Amino acid sequence: MLSRGSQINVTIEKMAIGGAGIARHEGMVLFIPLAAPADELTVEITLKKKNFAEAKIVKILKPGPSRRTPPCPVALVCGGCNWQQITEEEQRSQKQQLVLETIQKFNRGVEFEYLPIKASPRSLRYRNRIQPKFKNGNFGFFARNSHAIVDIKDCPITEEDLTAKFPEVRAFAEQKRSQDLLKLEMYIAEEGDIRYGLITDDDDGVGFSQVNRFQNEDLVATALEWAGDYSYKNVFDLYAGSGNFTFPLAAKYSIATIHGVELNPKLVERAKSRIGNKPIKYFLSDVENYMKKAVIGREDLVVLDPPRAGASEEIMKKLAQTPPRKIIYISCHPVSLARDLNWLFAWAQKLGKSFKLSRVQTFEMFPQTDHVETIAELVVDS
Ligand SMILES: C[S@@+](CC[C@H](N)C(=O)[O-])C[C@H]1O[C@@H](n2cnc3c(N)ncnc32)[C@H](O)[C@@H]1O
C-alpha cells in the first residue's frame, strides 16, 4: 500500500493539465511535477488521496526522449515555468493531445475538425508583462509551491526590453525600504515604452493583456478568418479586454455594430479612448448580466474570450436560446472550454436547436508552461 514517503519506480505516460506528469501504480494515478513523457523515475509519495497521489522525483533512472536541460538555470525551483525540462516540440505535442482529450471527455460523440497546433514565433523572450516580487533583497518570482522568492538577474521567457530594466526595478523596490512582500508589475505598453510599478490593495495593476504579442497576431488573424466574410449586423465581443479583438473586428465588419463587454474599468477606459467615431459600443459589465438583456439574432457574430474560469451555464444557455450565426470561442483553459461547449450542446438539444463544432485549433501562446490557448468555431445549423 502506498503512503506518504513511499518510494516506487514509475514510467511517465503523458503530461496532465496543471503541468505534472502522469504515471500509474497498482491502479493509482500519480501526478509528478517536473517529469517528462516516458521518463523512468524513482519517486516519493508526497500526498495520498483515495483515487490519486502526488509524488516528487527522487531519481531519474532513464530520461524520456524529450527530456532536456532547461534553458533557464532556476527553472526547476522557480514557480514560473513548469515545462522547461521538455523540448518545445514535445510541449506542443502534449498540448495538442490534452486539448483533444479534454474536449472529447466532456463532449462524447461530438465530431470536429482538429487542426495542428500553431507554434509560437518565439519559445523564449516572448512575455511582455510579468509580476515579479521583492522581499529581503530578493527580486524574482515565488519558488514552486512556496512564497520564498527565487532571486533572478534574468528571465529567459521575458522580452529583453523588460529584463534589461531588472536592475532599475530592483533598485525601485529597495528604495521602498519595506520589510513586507512587494508585488510588482512590469510591462511593455501598447505605446512601446516600458512601465512598472507596485501592485497594492488599491491598485491591482494594468489589467489583462495578451502576454505573447508575437503569437497574438496570428490568434487575432485566425479569429477574423474563421469569423468569415459574412455581413454581420451585430458583432458581440464578450470579455473584450481593451479591444484586442474588438478593433480588428470593427475594421473587418465595417457595417456591423460592434459591442465590446468587459468588467475591468481600466480596460474599458483604455478601449473607449481609442473608439473615436467607429461604430463600437463598449460596456463596463459582467458578461452574464449583459447577456440577460442582450438581443442576439441570426445575423450576428459572437466572439468570446473568457478568463481561465470560462463563461457560465447561463451564458451558454442564452447563446443556445437565441443563437447567433456563428460563435468564435477563444479559451485559455481546455477544461472550462470543454465544459462550456457541453453546456451549449446540452441546452441546444433541450431547446431543439443544433450547433456544429466546425473546427478547433490550439495555439502555443505560453511556451515552457502547460498553459495553452484554443480557438473553436461553432456554427448554428439552420
Ligand atoms: C482572457 S482575457 C481576454 C481579453 C481580450 N479579449 C484580449 O484578447 O485581450 C479575459 C477578459 O475578461 C475580463 N473578465 C473577467 N471576468 C469577466 C466577467 N465576468 N465579465 C466581463 N469581463 C470579464 C477580464 O478582465 C479580461 O480582460
XYZ file of C-alpha atoms and ligand atoms in Angstrom:
409
model
C 0.000 0.000 0.000
C 1.305 3.421 -0.952
C 1.585 6.011 1.776
C 3.303 9.356 2.184
C 7.061 8.817 1.988
C 6.820 5.541 -0.017
C 9.345 5.307 -2.853
C 8.455 3.486 -6.055
C 9.643 3.253 -9.652
C 7.296 4.530 -12.363
C 7.218 5.477 -16.054
C 5.559 8.723 -17.159
C 2.699 8.090 -19.603
C 1.937 11.683 -20.575
C 1.544 15.168 -19.143
C -1.588 16.418 -17.351
C -3.435 19.736 -17.284
C -1.767 21.559 -14.399
C 1.643 20.522 -15.726
C 2.514 17.329 -13.806
C 3.498 14.070 -15.468
C 1.057 11.161 -15.089
C 2.124 7.674 -14.058
C 0.173 4.687 -12.736
C 0.987 2.321 -9.917
C -1.316 -0.584 -8.991
C -4.340 1.258 -10.394
C -3.476 4.518 -8.623
C -2.876 7.650 -10.747
C 0.228 9.578 -9.725
C 0.907 13.235 -10.560
C 4.611 14.058 -10.686
C 5.768 17.675 -11.205
C 8.816 18.362 -13.391
C 8.566 14.997 -15.120
C 8.855 14.477 -18.884
C 6.967 11.968 -21.067
C 8.433 8.422 -20.948
C 10.780 9.281 -18.053
C 11.602 6.265 -15.900
C 11.772 7.595 -12.364
C 12.102 6.752 -8.719
C 9.519 8.957 -6.990
C 8.459 9.593 -3.412
C 4.788 9.979 -2.487
C 4.127 13.468 -1.092
C 0.312 13.345 -0.923
C -2.007 10.351 -0.887
C -5.739 10.632 -1.607
C -8.342 7.936 -2.253
C -8.086 7.997 -6.057
C -4.775 9.651 -6.765
C -1.433 10.570 -5.274
C 1.207 13.221 -5.821
C 4.895 12.413 -5.838
C 8.248 14.119 -6.297
C 11.166 12.904 -8.370
C 13.918 11.278 -6.279
C 15.979 9.936 -9.173
C 15.778 9.918 -12.966
C 16.526 6.284 -13.840
C 16.173 6.806 -17.591
C 15.190 10.166 -19.098
C 12.398 10.214 -21.671
C 13.484 11.151 -25.237
C 12.162 14.717 -24.884
C 13.809 15.487 -21.509
C 16.403 18.240 -21.790
C 18.404 20.615 -19.591
C 16.091 23.618 -19.014
C 17.199 26.811 -20.795
C 16.735 28.754 -17.529
C 19.153 27.924 -14.675
C 16.431 28.298 -11.997
C 13.655 26.535 -13.947
C 13.411 23.586 -11.563
C 12.923 25.752 -8.451
C 11.117 28.840 -9.825
C 7.327 28.571 -9.848
C 7.068 30.486 -13.132
C 7.576 27.722 -15.731
C 6.765 24.034 -15.304
C 7.706 22.503 -18.665
C 11.237 23.794 -19.338
C 12.572 20.240 -18.877
C 10.636 19.162 -22.009
C 11.613 20.015 -25.598
C 9.378 22.573 -27.279
C 8.275 20.087 -29.923
C 7.065 17.683 -27.220
C 5.409 20.527 -25.255
C 3.313 21.263 -28.343
C 2.521 17.627 -28.948
C 1.341 17.197 -25.330
C -0.854 20.317 -25.570
C -2.339 19.161 -28.849
C -3.318 15.839 -27.265
C -4.506 17.332 -23.937
C -6.953 19.728 -25.566
C -8.367 16.994 -27.814
C -8.831 14.545 -24.927
C -10.428 17.205 -22.720
C -12.948 18.321 -25.354
C -13.813 14.688 -26.157
C -14.157 13.725 -22.483
C -16.814 16.396 -21.883
C -18.470 16.069 -25.309
C -18.687 12.398 -26.220
C -19.549 11.801 -29.859
C -19.124 15.436 -30.928
C -17.111 15.497 -34.137
C -14.971 18.383 -35.320
C -12.005 19.193 -37.497
C -8.957 19.381 -35.249
C -6.153 21.400 -36.813
C -2.467 21.049 -35.882
C -1.195 23.281 -33.052
C 0.375 26.598 -34.121
C 3.888 27.012 -32.746
C 4.778 30.362 -31.182
C 7.151 32.529 -33.271
C 9.240 32.737 -30.080
C 9.681 29.983 -27.474
C 11.799 32.225 -25.258
C 11.778 36.017 -24.814
C 8.046 36.199 -25.590
C 6.466 37.592 -22.380
C 5.704 41.315 -22.391
C 4.072 41.524 -18.933
C 5.363 39.988 -15.697
C 4.665 40.337 -11.971
C 7.928 39.889 -10.057
C 8.140 40.078 -6.246
C 10.650 41.676 -3.887
C 11.469 40.922 -0.259
C 14.638 40.971 1.886
C 16.813 41.949 -1.084
C 15.474 39.149 -3.299
C 13.902 40.095 -6.643
C 12.177 37.435 -8.716
C 9.256 35.018 -8.695
C 7.870 32.740 -5.997
C 9.535 29.343 -5.797
C 7.351 26.376 -6.735
C 4.675 25.787 -4.034
C 6.263 28.416 -1.796
C 6.307 32.128 -1.030
C 10.106 32.194 -0.915
C 11.457 34.394 -3.714
C 13.893 32.898 -6.219
C 16.355 35.741 -6.811
C 16.971 36.293 -10.527
C 19.059 38.522 -12.778
C 17.286 37.379 -15.947
C 14.132 35.545 -17.017
C 14.615 33.825 -20.389
C 10.898 33.764 -21.270
C 10.604 37.551 -20.830
C 11.331 40.082 -23.578
C 14.811 41.632 -23.323
C 13.415 45.174 -23.123
C 11.871 44.191 -19.788
C 14.742 42.105 -18.403
C 17.144 44.978 -19.197
C 15.165 47.002 -16.642
C 15.527 44.424 -13.840
C 18.349 46.376 -12.064
C 16.260 49.574 -12.192
C 13.132 47.847 -10.855
C 15.118 46.071 -8.139
C 16.515 49.483 -7.047
C 12.968 50.948 -7.145
C 11.810 48.166 -4.785
C 14.855 48.569 -2.489
C 14.142 52.292 -2.155
C 10.733 51.482 -0.642
C 12.652 50.231 2.443
C 9.810 47.883 3.274
C 10.004 44.665 5.268
C 6.820 43.485 3.557
C 6.493 41.459 0.396
C 6.322 43.886 -2.548
C 4.344 42.815 -5.594
C 5.484 44.496 -8.782
C 4.312 44.643 -12.347
C 6.410 45.366 -15.431
C 5.080 45.518 -18.967
C 5.617 46.869 -22.446
C 2.808 49.355 -23.010
C 0.850 49.488 -26.278
C 2.753 52.727 -26.961
C 6.002 50.699 -26.812
C 7.526 52.146 -23.614
C 8.409 50.089 -20.528
C 6.282 50.713 -17.448
C 6.494 49.328 -13.947
C 5.015 49.886 -10.513
C 3.712 48.339 -7.340
C 0.564 46.242 -7.154
C -1.273 47.194 -3.989
C -4.678 46.598 -2.379
C -5.817 49.852 -4.032
C -4.207 49.289 -7.420
C -4.328 45.824 -8.964
C -2.142 46.747 -11.917
C -2.649 47.359 -15.595
C -5.225 44.579 -16.167
C -5.318 41.850 -18.785
C -3.334 41.998 -21.996
C -2.115 39.154 -24.202
C 1.397 38.362 -22.920
C 2.754 36.913 -26.180
C 2.298 39.653 -28.785
C 4.162 37.607 -31.421
C 1.611 34.777 -31.290
C -1.345 37.069 -30.547
C -1.157 38.473 -34.105
C -1.868 35.023 -35.524
C -4.609 34.324 -32.965
C -6.457 37.529 -33.895
C -5.968 36.870 -37.635
C -7.331 33.325 -37.202
C -10.378 34.546 -35.265
C -11.137 37.032 -38.064
C -10.595 34.437 -40.786
C -12.828 31.883 -39.065
C -15.497 34.523 -38.464
C -15.686 34.625 -42.276
C -16.829 37.168 -44.832
C -20.484 37.393 -43.817
C -22.134 40.827 -43.474
C -22.989 40.552 -39.797
C -25.456 43.011 -38.334
C -24.001 42.932 -34.834
C -20.712 41.608 -33.530
C -20.514 40.868 -29.813
C -17.006 40.729 -28.334
C -17.546 39.263 -24.861
C -14.661 39.542 -22.352
C -13.221 42.184 -24.655
C -10.322 43.448 -22.510
C -9.012 46.666 -24.033
C -10.136 45.683 -27.515
C -7.605 43.141 -28.798
C -10.318 41.542 -30.961
C -12.819 44.425 -30.880
C -10.869 46.859 -33.061
C -9.808 44.320 -35.719
C -13.445 43.083 -35.801
C -14.633 46.658 -36.286
C -12.144 47.136 -39.135
C -13.270 43.934 -40.896
C -17.043 44.231 -40.300
C -17.310 47.933 -41.008
C -21.084 47.921 -41.491
C -21.798 45.997 -38.276
C -22.330 47.470 -34.837
C -19.620 46.134 -32.548
C -20.458 45.549 -28.874
C -17.490 45.104 -26.502
C -18.224 43.837 -22.976
C -15.589 43.961 -20.238
C -15.616 44.026 -16.421
C -12.326 45.838 -15.716
C -12.887 49.653 -15.746
C -9.250 50.382 -16.665
C -9.518 48.226 -19.790
C -12.873 49.736 -20.738
C -11.436 53.230 -20.329
C -8.422 52.346 -22.485
C -10.660 50.902 -25.194
C -13.054 53.857 -25.118
C -10.167 56.289 -25.576
C -9.463 54.605 -28.944
C -13.027 54.347 -30.288
C -13.289 57.786 -31.922
C -16.159 57.671 -34.429
C -16.025 53.908 -35.052
C -19.367 52.078 -34.638
C -18.218 50.433 -31.390
C -20.224 50.367 -28.167
C -18.197 49.393 -25.125
C -19.933 48.216 -21.958
C -18.453 48.051 -18.465
C -20.332 44.960 -17.349
C -20.205 41.408 -16.152
C -20.890 39.289 -19.257
C -23.576 37.209 -17.546
C -25.515 40.358 -16.568
C -25.057 41.837 -20.021
C -26.350 38.669 -21.668
C -29.614 38.765 -19.685
C -30.711 41.746 -21.773
C -28.671 41.232 -24.952
C -30.654 40.852 -28.167
C -28.756 38.411 -30.355
C -30.028 37.357 -33.769
C -29.225 35.012 -36.639
C -27.358 37.772 -38.481
C -24.909 38.266 -35.615
C -21.455 37.042 -34.615
C -20.414 36.309 -31.019
C -16.724 36.210 -30.090
C -15.974 35.224 -26.517
C -12.596 35.093 -24.817
C -13.240 34.432 -21.124
C -10.636 34.119 -18.347
C -9.470 30.666 -17.174
C -12.729 30.038 -15.305
C -14.575 30.101 -18.632
C -18.056 31.559 -19.244
C -21.037 30.028 -17.411
C -24.034 27.800 -17.947
C -26.316 30.872 -18.075
C -24.222 32.410 -20.862
C -24.117 29.189 -22.879
C -27.866 28.730 -22.336
C -28.533 32.226 -23.661
C -26.409 31.512 -26.737
C -28.403 28.303 -27.293
C -31.729 30.124 -26.817
C -31.040 32.967 -29.235
C -28.278 31.610 -31.429
C -26.116 33.961 -33.463
C -24.946 32.886 -36.910
C -21.531 31.945 -35.615
C -19.618 31.744 -32.319
C -15.850 32.030 -32.067
C -14.769 30.861 -28.608
C -11.179 31.667 -27.585
C -10.085 29.858 -24.449
C -7.049 29.792 -22.167
C -8.210 26.707 -20.252
C -9.243 23.488 -22.027
C -11.408 22.251 -19.124
C -13.605 25.353 -18.975
C -13.845 25.377 -22.790
C -14.914 21.713 -22.868
C -17.428 22.281 -20.046
C -18.915 25.382 -21.718
C -19.252 23.515 -25.032
C -21.043 20.735 -23.184
C -23.477 23.243 -21.649
C -24.096 24.774 -25.070
C -24.820 21.396 -26.706
C -26.986 20.245 -23.782
C -29.092 23.424 -23.832
C -29.303 23.432 -27.629
C -30.676 19.882 -27.518
C -33.244 20.789 -24.832
C -34.335 23.810 -26.859
C -34.477 21.983 -30.181
C -31.517 23.901 -31.669
C -28.462 22.449 -33.344
C -24.866 23.653 -33.232
C -21.926 22.265 -35.124
C -18.420 22.467 -33.697
C -16.765 23.082 -37.072
C -13.120 23.396 -36.149
C -10.747 23.681 -33.237
C -7.108 24.730 -33.154
C -4.640 25.107 -30.311
C -2.110 27.917 -30.191
C 1.197 27.734 -28.353
C 0.847 31.048 -26.534
C 2.780 30.177 -23.378
C 5.873 28.102 -24.259
C 7.733 26.452 -21.333
C 4.457 26.117 -19.374
C 1.475 23.771 -19.558
C -0.870 26.654 -20.428
C -2.456 26.614 -23.864
C -4.761 28.795 -25.937
C -7.522 27.214 -28.035
C -9.857 28.640 -30.637
C -13.138 26.960 -31.530
C -15.696 27.767 -34.236
C -19.367 26.953 -33.691
C -21.896 27.304 -36.457
C -25.623 27.151 -35.966
C -27.264 24.561 -38.191
C -30.138 26.289 -39.926
C -8.651 36.216 -21.432
S -8.960 37.906 -21.184
C -9.337 38.411 -22.815
C -9.307 39.892 -23.081
C -9.287 40.302 -24.546
N -10.224 39.553 -25.346
C -7.888 40.205 -25.125
O -7.645 39.378 -26.020
O -7.013 40.984 -24.693
C -10.467 37.893 -20.342
C -11.024 39.255 -20.011
O -12.288 39.069 -19.358
C -12.431 40.038 -18.337
N -13.432 39.469 -17.415
C -13.251 38.558 -16.440
N -14.425 38.219 -15.888
C -15.374 38.917 -16.537
C -16.791 38.993 -16.435
N -17.437 38.248 -15.551
N -17.473 39.815 -17.259
C -16.788 40.582 -18.172
N -15.452 40.544 -18.324
C -14.752 39.727 -17.522
C -11.030 40.221 -17.794
O -10.882 41.479 -17.167
C -10.187 40.095 -19.059
O -9.992 41.349 -19.650
